[in-house]
mmCIF file with all atom_site columns, C-alpha atoms and ligand atoms in Angstrom:
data_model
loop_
_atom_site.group_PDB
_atom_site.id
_atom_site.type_symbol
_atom_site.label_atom_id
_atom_site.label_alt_id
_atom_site.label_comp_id
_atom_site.label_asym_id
_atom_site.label_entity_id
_atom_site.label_seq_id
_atom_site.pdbx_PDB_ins_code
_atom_site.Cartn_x
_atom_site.Cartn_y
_atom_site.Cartn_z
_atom_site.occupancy
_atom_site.B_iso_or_equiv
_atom_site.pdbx_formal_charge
_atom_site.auth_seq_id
_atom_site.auth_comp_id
_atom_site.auth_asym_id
_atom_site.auth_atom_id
_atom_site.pdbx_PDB_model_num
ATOM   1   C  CA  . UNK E 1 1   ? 43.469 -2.721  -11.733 1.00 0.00 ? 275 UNK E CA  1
ATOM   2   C  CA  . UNK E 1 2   ? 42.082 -2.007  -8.649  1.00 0.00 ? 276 UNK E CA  1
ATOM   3   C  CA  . UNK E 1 3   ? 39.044 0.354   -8.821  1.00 0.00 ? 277 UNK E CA  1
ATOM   4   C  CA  . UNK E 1 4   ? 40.135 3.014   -6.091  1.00 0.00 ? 278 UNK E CA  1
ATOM   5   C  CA  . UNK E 1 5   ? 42.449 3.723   -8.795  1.00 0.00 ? 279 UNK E CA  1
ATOM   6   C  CA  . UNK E 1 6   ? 39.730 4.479   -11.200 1.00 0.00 ? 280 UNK E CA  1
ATOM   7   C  CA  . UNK E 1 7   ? 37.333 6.552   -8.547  1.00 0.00 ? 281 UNK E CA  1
ATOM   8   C  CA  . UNK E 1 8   ? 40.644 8.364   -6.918  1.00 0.00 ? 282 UNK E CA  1
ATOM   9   C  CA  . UNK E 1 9   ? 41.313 9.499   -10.698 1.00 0.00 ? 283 UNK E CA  1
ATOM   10  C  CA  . UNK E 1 10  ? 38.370 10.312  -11.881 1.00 0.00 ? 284 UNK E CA  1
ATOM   11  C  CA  . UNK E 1 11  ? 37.876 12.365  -8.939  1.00 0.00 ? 285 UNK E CA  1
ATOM   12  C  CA  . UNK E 1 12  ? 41.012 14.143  -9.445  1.00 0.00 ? 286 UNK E CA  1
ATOM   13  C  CA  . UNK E 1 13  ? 39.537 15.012  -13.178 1.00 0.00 ? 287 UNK E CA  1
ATOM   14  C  CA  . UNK E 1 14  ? 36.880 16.510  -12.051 1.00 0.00 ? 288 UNK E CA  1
ATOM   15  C  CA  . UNK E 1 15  ? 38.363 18.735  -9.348  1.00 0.00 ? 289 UNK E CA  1
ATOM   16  C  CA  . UNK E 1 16  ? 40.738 20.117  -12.154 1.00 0.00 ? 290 UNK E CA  1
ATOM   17  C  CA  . UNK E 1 17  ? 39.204 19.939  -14.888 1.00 0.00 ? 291 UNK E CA  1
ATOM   18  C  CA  . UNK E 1 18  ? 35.364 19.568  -14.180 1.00 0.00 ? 292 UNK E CA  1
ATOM   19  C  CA  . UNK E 1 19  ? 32.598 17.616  -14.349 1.00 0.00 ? 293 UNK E CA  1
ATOM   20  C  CA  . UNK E 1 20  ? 32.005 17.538  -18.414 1.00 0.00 ? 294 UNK E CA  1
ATOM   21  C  CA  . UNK E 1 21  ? 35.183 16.319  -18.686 1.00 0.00 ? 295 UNK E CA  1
ATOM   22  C  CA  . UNK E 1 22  ? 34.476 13.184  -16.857 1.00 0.00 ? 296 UNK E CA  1
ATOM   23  C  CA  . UNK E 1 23  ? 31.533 12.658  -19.315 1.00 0.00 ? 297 UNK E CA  1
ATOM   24  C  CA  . UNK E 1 24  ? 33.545 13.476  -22.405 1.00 0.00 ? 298 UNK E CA  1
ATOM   25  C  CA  . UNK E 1 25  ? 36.592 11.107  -21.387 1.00 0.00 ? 299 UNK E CA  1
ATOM   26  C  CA  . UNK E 1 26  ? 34.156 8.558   -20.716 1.00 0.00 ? 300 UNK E CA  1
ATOM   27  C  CA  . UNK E 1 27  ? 31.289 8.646   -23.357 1.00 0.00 ? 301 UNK E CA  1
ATOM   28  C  CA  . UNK E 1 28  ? 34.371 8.670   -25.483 1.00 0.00 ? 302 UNK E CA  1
ATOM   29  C  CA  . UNK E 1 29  ? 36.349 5.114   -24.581 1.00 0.00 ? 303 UNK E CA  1
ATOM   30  C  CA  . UNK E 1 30  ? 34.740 1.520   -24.630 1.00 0.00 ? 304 UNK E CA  1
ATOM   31  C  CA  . UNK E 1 31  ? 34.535 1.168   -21.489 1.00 0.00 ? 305 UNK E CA  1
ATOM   32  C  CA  . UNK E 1 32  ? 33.305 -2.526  -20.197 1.00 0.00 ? 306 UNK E CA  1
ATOM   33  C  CA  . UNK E 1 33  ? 32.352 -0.834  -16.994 1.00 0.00 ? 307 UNK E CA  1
ATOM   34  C  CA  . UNK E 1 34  ? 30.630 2.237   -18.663 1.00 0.00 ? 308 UNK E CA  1
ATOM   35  C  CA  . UNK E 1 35  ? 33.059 4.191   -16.237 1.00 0.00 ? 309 UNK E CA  1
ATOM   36  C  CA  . UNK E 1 36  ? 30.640 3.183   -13.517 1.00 0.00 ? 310 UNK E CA  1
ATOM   37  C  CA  . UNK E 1 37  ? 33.370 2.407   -11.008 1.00 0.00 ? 311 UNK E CA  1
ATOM   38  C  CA  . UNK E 1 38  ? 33.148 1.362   -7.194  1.00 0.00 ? 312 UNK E CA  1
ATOM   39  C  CA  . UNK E 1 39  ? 36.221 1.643   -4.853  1.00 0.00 ? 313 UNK E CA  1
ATOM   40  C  CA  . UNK E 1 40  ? 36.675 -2.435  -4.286  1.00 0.00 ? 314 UNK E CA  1
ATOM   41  C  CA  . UNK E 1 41  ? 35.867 -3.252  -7.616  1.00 0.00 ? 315 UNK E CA  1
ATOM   42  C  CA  . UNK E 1 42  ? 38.567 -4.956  -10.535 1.00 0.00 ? 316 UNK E CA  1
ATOM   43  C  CA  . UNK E 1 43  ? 38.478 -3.216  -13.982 1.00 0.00 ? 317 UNK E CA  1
ATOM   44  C  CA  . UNK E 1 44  ? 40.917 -3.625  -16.866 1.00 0.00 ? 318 UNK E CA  1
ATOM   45  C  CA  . UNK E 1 45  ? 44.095 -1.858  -17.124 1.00 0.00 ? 319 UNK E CA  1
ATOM   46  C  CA  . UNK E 1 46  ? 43.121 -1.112  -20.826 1.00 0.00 ? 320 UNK E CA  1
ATOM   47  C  CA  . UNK E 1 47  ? 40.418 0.637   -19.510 1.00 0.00 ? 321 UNK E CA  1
ATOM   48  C  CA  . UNK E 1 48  ? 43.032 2.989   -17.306 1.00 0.00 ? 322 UNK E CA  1
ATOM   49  C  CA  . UNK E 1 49  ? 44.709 3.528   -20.331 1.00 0.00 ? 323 UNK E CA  1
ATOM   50  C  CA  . UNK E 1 50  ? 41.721 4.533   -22.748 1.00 0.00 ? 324 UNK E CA  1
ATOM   51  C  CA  . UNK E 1 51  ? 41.030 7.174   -20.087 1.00 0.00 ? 325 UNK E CA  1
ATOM   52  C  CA  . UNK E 1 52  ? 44.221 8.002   -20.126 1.00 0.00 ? 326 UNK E CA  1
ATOM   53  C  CA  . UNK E 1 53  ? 44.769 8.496   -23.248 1.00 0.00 ? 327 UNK E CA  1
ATOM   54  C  CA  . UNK E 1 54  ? 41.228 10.673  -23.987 1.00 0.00 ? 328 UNK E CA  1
ATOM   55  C  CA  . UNK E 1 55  ? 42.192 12.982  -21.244 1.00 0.00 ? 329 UNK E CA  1
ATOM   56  C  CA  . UNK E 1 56  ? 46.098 13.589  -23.063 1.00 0.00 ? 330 UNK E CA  1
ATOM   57  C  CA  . UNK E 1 57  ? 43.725 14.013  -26.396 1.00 0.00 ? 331 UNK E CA  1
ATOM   58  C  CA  . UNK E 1 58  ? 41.790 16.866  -24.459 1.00 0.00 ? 332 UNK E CA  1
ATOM   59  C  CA  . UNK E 1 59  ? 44.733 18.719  -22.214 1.00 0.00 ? 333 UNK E CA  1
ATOM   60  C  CA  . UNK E 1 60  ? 47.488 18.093  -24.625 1.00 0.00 ? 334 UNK E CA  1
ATOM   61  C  CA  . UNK E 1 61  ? 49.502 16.530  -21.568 1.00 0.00 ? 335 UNK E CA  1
ATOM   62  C  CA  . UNK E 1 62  ? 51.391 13.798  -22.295 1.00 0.00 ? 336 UNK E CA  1
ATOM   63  C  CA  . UNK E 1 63  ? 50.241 10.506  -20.628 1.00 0.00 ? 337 UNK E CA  1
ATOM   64  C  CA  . UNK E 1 64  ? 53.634 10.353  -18.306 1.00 0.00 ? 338 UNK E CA  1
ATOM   65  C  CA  . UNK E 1 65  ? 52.730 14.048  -17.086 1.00 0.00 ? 339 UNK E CA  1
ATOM   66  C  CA  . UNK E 1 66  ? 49.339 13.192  -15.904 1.00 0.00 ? 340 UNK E CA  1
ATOM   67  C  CA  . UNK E 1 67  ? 50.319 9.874   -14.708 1.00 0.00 ? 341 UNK E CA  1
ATOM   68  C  CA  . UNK E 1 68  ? 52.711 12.200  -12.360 1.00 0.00 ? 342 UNK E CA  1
ATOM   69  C  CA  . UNK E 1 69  ? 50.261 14.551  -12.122 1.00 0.00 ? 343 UNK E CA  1
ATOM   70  C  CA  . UNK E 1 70  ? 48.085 11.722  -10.817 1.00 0.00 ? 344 UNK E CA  1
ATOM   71  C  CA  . UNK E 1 71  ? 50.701 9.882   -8.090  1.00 0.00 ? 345 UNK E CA  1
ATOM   72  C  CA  . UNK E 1 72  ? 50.669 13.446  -6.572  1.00 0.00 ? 346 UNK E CA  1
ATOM   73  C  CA  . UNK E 1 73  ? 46.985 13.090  -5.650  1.00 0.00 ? 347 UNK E CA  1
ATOM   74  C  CA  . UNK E 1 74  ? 46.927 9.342   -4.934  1.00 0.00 ? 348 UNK E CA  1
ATOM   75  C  CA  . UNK E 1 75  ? 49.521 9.720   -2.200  1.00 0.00 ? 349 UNK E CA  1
ATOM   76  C  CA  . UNK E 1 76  ? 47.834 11.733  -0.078  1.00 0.00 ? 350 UNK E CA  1
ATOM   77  C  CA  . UNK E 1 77  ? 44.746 8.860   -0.156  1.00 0.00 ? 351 UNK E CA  1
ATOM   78  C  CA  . UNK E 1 78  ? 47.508 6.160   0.161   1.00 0.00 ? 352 UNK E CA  1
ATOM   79  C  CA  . UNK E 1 79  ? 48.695 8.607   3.875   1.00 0.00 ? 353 UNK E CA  1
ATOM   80  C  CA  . UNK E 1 80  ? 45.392 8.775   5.191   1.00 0.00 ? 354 UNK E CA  1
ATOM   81  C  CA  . UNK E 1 81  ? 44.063 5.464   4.863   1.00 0.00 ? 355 UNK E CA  1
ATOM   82  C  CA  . UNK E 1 82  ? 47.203 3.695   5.362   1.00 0.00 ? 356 UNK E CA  1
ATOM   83  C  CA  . UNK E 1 83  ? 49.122 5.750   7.832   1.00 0.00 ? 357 UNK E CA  1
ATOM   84  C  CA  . UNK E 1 84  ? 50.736 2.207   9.330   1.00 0.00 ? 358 UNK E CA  1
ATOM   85  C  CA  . UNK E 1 85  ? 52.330 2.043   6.229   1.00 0.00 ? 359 UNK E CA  1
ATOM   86  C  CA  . UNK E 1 86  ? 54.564 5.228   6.842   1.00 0.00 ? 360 UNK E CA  1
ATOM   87  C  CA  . UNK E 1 87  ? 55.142 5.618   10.443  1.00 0.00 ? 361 UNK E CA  1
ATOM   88  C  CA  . UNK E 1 88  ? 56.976 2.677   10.501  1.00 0.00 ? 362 UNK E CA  1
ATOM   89  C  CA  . UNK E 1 89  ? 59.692 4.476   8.604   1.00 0.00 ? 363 UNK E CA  1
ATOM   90  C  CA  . UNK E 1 90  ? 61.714 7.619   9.313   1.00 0.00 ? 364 UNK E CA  1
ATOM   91  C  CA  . UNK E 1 91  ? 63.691 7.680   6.327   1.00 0.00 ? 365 UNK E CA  1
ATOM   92  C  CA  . UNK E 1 92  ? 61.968 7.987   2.741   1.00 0.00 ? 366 UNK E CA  1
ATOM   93  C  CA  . UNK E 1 93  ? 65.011 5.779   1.221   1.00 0.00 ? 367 UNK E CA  1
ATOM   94  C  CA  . UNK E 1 94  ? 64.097 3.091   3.532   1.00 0.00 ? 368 UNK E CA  1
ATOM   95  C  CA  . UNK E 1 95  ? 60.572 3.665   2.774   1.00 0.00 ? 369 UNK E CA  1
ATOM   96  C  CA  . UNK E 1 96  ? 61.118 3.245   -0.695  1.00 0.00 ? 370 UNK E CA  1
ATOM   97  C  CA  . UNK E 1 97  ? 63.679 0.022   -0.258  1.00 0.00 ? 371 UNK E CA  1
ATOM   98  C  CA  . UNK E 1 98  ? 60.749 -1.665  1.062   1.00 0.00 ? 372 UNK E CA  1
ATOM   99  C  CA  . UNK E 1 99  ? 57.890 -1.542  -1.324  1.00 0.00 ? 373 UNK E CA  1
ATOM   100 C  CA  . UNK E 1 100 ? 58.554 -4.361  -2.825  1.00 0.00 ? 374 UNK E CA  1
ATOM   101 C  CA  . UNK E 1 101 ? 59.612 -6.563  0.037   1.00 0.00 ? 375 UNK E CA  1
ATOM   102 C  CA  . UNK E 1 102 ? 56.916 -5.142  2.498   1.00 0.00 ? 376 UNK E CA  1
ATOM   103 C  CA  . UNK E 1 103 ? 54.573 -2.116  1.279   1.00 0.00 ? 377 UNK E CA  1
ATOM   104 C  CA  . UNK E 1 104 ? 53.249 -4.142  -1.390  1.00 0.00 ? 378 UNK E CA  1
ATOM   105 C  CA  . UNK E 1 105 ? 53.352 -7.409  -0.203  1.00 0.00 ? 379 UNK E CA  1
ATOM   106 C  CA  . UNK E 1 106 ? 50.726 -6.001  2.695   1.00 0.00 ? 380 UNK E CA  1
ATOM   107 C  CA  . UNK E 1 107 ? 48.955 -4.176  -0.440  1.00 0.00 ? 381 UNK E CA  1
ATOM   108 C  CA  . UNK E 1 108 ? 48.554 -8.146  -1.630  1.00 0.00 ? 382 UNK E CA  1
ATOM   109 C  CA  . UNK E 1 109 ? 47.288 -9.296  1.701   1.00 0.00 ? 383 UNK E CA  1
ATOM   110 C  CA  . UNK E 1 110 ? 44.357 -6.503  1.838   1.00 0.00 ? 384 UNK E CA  1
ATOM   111 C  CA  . UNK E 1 111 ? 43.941 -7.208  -2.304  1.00 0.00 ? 385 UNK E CA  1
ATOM   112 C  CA  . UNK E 1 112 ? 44.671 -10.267 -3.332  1.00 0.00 ? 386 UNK E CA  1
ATOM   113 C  CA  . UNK E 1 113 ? 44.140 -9.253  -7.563  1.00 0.00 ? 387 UNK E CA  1
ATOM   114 C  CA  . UNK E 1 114 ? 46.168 -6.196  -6.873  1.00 0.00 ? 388 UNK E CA  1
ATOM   115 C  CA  . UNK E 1 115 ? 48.190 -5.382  -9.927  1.00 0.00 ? 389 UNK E CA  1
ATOM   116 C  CA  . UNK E 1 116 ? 51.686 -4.837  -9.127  1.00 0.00 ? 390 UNK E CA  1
ATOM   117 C  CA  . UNK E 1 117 ? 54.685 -3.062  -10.317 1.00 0.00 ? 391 UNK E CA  1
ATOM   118 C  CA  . UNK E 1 118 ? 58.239 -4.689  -9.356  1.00 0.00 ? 392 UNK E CA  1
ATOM   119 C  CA  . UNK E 1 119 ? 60.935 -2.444  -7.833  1.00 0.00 ? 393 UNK E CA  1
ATOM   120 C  CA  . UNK E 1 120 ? 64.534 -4.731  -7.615  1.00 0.00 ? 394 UNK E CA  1
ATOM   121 C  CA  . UNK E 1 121 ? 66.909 -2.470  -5.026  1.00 0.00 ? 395 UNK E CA  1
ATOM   122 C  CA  . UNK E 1 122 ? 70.483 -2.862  -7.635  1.00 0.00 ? 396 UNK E CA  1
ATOM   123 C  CA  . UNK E 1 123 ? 71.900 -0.747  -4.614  1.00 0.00 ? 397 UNK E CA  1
ATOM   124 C  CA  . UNK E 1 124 ? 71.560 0.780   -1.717  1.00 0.00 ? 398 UNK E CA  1
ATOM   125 C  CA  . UNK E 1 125 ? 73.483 3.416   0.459   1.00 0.00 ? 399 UNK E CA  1
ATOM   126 C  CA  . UNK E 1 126 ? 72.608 5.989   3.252   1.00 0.00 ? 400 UNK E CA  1
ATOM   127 C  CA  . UNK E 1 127 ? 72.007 8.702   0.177   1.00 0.00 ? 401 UNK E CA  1
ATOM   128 C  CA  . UNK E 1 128 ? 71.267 6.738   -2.540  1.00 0.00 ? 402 UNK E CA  1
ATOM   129 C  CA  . UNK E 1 129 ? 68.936 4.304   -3.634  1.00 0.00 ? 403 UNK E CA  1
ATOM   130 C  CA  . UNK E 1 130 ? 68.792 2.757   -7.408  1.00 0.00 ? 404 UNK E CA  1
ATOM   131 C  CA  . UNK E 1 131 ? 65.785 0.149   -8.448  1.00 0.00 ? 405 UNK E CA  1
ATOM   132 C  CA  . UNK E 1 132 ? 65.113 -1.470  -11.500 1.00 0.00 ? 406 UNK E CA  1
ATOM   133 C  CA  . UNK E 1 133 ? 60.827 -0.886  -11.759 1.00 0.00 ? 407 UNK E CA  1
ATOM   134 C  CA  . UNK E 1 134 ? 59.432 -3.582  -13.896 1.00 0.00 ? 408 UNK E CA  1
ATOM   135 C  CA  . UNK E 1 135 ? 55.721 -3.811  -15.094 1.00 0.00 ? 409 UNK E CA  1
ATOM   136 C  CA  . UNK E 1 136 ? 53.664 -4.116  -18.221 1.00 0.00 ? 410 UNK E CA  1
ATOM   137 C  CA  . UNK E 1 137 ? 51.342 -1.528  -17.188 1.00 0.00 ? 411 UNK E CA  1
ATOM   138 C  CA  . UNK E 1 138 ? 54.571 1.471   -17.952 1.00 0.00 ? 412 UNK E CA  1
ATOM   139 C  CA  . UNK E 1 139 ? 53.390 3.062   -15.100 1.00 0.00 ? 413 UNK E CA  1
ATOM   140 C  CA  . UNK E 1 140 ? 56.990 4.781   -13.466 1.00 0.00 ? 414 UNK E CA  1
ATOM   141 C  CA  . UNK E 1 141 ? 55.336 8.339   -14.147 1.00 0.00 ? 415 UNK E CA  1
ATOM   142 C  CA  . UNK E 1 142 ? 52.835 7.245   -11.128 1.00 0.00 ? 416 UNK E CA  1
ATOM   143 C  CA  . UNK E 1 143 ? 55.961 5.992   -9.348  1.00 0.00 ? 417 UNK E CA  1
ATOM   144 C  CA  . UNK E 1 144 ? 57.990 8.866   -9.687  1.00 0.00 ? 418 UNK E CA  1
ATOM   145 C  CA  . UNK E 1 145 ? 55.297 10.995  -8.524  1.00 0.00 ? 419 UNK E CA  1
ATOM   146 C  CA  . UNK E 1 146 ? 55.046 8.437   -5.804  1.00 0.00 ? 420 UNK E CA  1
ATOM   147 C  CA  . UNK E 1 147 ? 58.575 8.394   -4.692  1.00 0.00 ? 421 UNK E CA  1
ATOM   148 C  CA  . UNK E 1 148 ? 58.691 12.763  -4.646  1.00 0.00 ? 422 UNK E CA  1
ATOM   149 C  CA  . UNK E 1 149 ? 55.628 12.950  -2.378  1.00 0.00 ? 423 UNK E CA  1
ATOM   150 C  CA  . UNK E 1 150 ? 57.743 10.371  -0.477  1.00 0.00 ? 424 UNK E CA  1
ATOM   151 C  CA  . UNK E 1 151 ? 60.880 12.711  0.339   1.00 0.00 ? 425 UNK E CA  1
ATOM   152 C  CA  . UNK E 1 152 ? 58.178 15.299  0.750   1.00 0.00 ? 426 UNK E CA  1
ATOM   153 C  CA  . UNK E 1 153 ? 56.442 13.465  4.017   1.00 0.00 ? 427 UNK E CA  1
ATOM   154 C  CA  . UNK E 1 154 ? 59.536 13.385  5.600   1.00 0.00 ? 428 UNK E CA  1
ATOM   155 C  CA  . UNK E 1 155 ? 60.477 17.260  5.021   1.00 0.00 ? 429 UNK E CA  1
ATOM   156 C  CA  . UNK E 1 156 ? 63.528 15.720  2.555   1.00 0.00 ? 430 UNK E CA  1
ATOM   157 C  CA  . UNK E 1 157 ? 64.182 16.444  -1.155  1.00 0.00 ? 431 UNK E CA  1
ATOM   158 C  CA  . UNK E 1 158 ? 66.031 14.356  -3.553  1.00 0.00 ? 432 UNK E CA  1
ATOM   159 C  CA  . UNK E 1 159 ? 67.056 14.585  -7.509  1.00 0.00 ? 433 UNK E CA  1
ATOM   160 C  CA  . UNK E 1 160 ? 65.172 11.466  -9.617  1.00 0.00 ? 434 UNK E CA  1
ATOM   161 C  CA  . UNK E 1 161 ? 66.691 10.021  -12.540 1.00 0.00 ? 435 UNK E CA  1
ATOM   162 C  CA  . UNK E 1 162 ? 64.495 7.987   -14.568 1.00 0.00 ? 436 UNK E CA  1
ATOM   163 C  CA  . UNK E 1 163 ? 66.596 5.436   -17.419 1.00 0.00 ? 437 UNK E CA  1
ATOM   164 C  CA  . UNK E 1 164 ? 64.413 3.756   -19.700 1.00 0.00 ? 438 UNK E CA  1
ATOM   165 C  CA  . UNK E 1 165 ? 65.932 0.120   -20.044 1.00 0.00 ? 439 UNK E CA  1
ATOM   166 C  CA  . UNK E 1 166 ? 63.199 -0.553  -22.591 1.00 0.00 ? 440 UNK E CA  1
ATOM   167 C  CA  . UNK E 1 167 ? 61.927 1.613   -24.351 1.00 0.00 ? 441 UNK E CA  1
ATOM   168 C  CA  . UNK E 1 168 ? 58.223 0.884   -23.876 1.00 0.00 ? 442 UNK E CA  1
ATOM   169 C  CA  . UNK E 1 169 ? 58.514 2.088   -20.573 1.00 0.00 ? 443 UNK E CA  1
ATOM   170 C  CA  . UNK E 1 170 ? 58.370 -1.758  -19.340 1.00 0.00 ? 444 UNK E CA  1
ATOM   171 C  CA  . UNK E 1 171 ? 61.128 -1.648  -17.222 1.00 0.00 ? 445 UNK E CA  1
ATOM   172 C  CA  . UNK E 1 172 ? 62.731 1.197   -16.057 1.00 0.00 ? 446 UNK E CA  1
ATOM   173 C  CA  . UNK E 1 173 ? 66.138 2.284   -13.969 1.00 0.00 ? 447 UNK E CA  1
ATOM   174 C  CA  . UNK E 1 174 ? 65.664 4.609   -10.893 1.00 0.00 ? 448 UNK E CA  1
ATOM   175 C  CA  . UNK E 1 175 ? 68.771 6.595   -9.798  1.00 0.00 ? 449 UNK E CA  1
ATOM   176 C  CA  . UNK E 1 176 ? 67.591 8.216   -6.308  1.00 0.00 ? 450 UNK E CA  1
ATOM   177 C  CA  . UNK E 1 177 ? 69.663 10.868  -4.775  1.00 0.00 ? 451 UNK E CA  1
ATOM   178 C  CA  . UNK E 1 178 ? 68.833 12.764  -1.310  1.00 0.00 ? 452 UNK E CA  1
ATOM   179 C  CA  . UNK E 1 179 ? 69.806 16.073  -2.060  1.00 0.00 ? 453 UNK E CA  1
HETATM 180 C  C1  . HEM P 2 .   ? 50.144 0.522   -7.697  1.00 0.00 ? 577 HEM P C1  1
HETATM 181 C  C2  . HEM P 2 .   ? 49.161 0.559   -2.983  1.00 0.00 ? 577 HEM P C2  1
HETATM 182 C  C3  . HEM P 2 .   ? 53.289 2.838   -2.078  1.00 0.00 ? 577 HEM P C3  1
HETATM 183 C  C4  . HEM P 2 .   ? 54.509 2.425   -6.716  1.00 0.00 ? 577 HEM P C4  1
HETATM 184 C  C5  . HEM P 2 .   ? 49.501 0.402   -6.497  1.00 0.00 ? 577 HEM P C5  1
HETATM 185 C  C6  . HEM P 2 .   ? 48.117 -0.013  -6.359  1.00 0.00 ? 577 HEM P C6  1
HETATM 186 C  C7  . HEM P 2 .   ? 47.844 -0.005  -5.034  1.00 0.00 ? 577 HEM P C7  1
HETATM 187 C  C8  . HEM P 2 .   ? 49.044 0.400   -4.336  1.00 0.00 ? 577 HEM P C8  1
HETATM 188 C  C9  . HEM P 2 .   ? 46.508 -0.372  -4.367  1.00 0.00 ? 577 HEM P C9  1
HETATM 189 C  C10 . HEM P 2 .   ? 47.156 -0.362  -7.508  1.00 0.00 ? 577 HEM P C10 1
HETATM 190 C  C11 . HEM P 2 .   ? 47.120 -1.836  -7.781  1.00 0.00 ? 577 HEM P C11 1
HETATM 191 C  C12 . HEM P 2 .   ? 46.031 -2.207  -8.776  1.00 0.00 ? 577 HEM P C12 1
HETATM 192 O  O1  . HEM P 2 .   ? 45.400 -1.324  -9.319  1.00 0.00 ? 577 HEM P O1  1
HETATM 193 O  O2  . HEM P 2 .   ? 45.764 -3.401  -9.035  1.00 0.00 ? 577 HEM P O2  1
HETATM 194 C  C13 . HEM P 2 .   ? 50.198 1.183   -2.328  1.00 0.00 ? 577 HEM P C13 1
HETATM 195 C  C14 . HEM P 2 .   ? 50.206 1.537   -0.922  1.00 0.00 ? 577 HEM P C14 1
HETATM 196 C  C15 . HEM P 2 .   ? 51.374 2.196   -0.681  1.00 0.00 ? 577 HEM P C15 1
HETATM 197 C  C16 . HEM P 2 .   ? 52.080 2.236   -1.931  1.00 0.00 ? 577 HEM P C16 1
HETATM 198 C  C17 . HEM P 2 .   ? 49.079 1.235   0.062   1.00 0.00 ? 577 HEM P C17 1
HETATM 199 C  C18 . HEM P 2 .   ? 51.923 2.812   0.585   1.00 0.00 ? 577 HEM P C18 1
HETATM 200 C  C19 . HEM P 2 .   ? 51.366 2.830   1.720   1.00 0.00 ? 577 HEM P C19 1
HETATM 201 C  C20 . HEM P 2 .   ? 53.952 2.962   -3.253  1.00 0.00 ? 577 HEM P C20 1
HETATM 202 C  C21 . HEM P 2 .   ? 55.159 3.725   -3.408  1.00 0.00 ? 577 HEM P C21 1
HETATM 203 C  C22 . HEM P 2 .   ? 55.519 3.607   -4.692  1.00 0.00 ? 577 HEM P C22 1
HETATM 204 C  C23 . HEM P 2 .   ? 54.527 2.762   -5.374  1.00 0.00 ? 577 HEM P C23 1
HETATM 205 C  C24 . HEM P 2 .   ? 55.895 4.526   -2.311  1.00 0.00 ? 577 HEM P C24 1
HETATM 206 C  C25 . HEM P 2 .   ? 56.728 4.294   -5.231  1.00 0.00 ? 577 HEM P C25 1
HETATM 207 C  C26 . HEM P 2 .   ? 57.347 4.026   -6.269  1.00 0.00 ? 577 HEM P C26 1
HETATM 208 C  C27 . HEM P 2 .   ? 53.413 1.920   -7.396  1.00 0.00 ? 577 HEM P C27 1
HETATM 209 C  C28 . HEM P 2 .   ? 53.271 1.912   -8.840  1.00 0.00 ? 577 HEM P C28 1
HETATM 210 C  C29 . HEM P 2 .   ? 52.010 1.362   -9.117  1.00 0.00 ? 577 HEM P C29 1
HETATM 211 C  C30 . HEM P 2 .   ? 51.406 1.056   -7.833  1.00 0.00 ? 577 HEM P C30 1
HETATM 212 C  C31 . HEM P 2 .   ? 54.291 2.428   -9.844  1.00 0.00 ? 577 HEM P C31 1
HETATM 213 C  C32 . HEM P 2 .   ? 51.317 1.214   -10.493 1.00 0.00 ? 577 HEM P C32 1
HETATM 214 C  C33 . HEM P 2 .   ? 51.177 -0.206  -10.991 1.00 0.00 ? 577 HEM P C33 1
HETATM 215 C  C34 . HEM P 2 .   ? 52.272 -0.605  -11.966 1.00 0.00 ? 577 HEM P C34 1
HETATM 216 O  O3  . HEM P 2 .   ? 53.187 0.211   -12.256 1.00 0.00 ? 577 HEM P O3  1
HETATM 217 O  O4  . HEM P 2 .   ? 52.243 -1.756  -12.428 1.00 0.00 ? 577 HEM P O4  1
HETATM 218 N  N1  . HEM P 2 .   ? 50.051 0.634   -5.254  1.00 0.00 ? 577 HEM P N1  1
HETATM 219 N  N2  . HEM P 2 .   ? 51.360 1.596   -2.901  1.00 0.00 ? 577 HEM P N2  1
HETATM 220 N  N3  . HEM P 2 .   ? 53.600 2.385   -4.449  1.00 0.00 ? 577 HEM P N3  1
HETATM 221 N  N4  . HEM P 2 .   ? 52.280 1.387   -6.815  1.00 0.00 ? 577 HEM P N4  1
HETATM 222 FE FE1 . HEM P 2 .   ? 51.907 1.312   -4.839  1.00 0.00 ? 577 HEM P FE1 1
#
């Protein structure tokens, strides 16, 4: 996993929830990277998740809530350092059509060990959108976050329905309505 992921997250820690909970979230995983992390560095997922997991311990907010919680933050990063991304699309279905077939396949390009979700379009119509997400990471929490802050940037609002296929969270149905 890249390591803007770690840095953008631990920031967003911080600003809610301060400083010393940084320090007790990390002093209390086993951390390979002793939760020193730079922006263009490669960490384990595992290490995501042991974060994770201390910070649920702490808030009492389940992992998929502050893995939302979290996608709300990272977009805004994602809009200012890749605005090319977005202004090449001026409607947030087609946006989200295309991660898999273009968004991400530029996110490869720029990093190469990026870890990537799947998103297969099942079908697609002026209004509605459904994708089947795949990824061992069980990270559609992020996505749906994501995919909100999506209708959002283009003033639009839509109902999400999330269908676990397995239960794991491994790969996951999408049901995307503009309202
Ligand atoms: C993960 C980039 C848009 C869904 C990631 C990661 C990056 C990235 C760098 C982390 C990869 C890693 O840690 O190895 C971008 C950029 C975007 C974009 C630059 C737009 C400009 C989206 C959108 C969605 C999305 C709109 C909406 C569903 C995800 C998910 C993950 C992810 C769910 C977590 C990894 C997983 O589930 O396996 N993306 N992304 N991304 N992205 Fe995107």
């Amino acid at each position: 996993m890249k390591g803007i992921v770690f840095t953008e997250f631990l920031e967003m820690v911080e600003k809610e929830y301060g400083l010393e909970m940084v320090d007790d979230i990390v002093v209390n995983a086993s951390l390979a990277s002793k939760g020193a992390y730079t922006a263009v560095g490669t960490y384990e997922f595992s290490e995501m998740l042991e974060l994770l997991q201390n910070l649920s311990l702490k808030t009492k907010i389940t992992i998929d809530d502050l893995l939302f919680a979290y996608a709300l933050h990272f977009f805004n990063l994602l809009l200012n350092n890749y605005p090319s991304f977005f202004s090449k699309y001026t409607d947030p279905i087609e946006l989200l059509a295309s991660i898999e077939s273009h968004i991400h396949v530029e996110v490869l390009k720029i990093y190469p060990d990026a870890e990537l979700p799947s998103f297969e379009v099942i079908e697609k119509k002026q209004n509605t959108l459904i994708m089947i997400y795949k990824s061992s990471r069980s990270m559609h929490h992020f996505g749906l976050g994501l995919m909100y802050k999506t209708f959002d940037y283009f003033n639009s609002k839509a109902t999400i329905l999330l269908e676990k296929i397995k239960q794991n969270g491994t790969e996951v149905k999408f049901i995307i309505t503009k309202n």
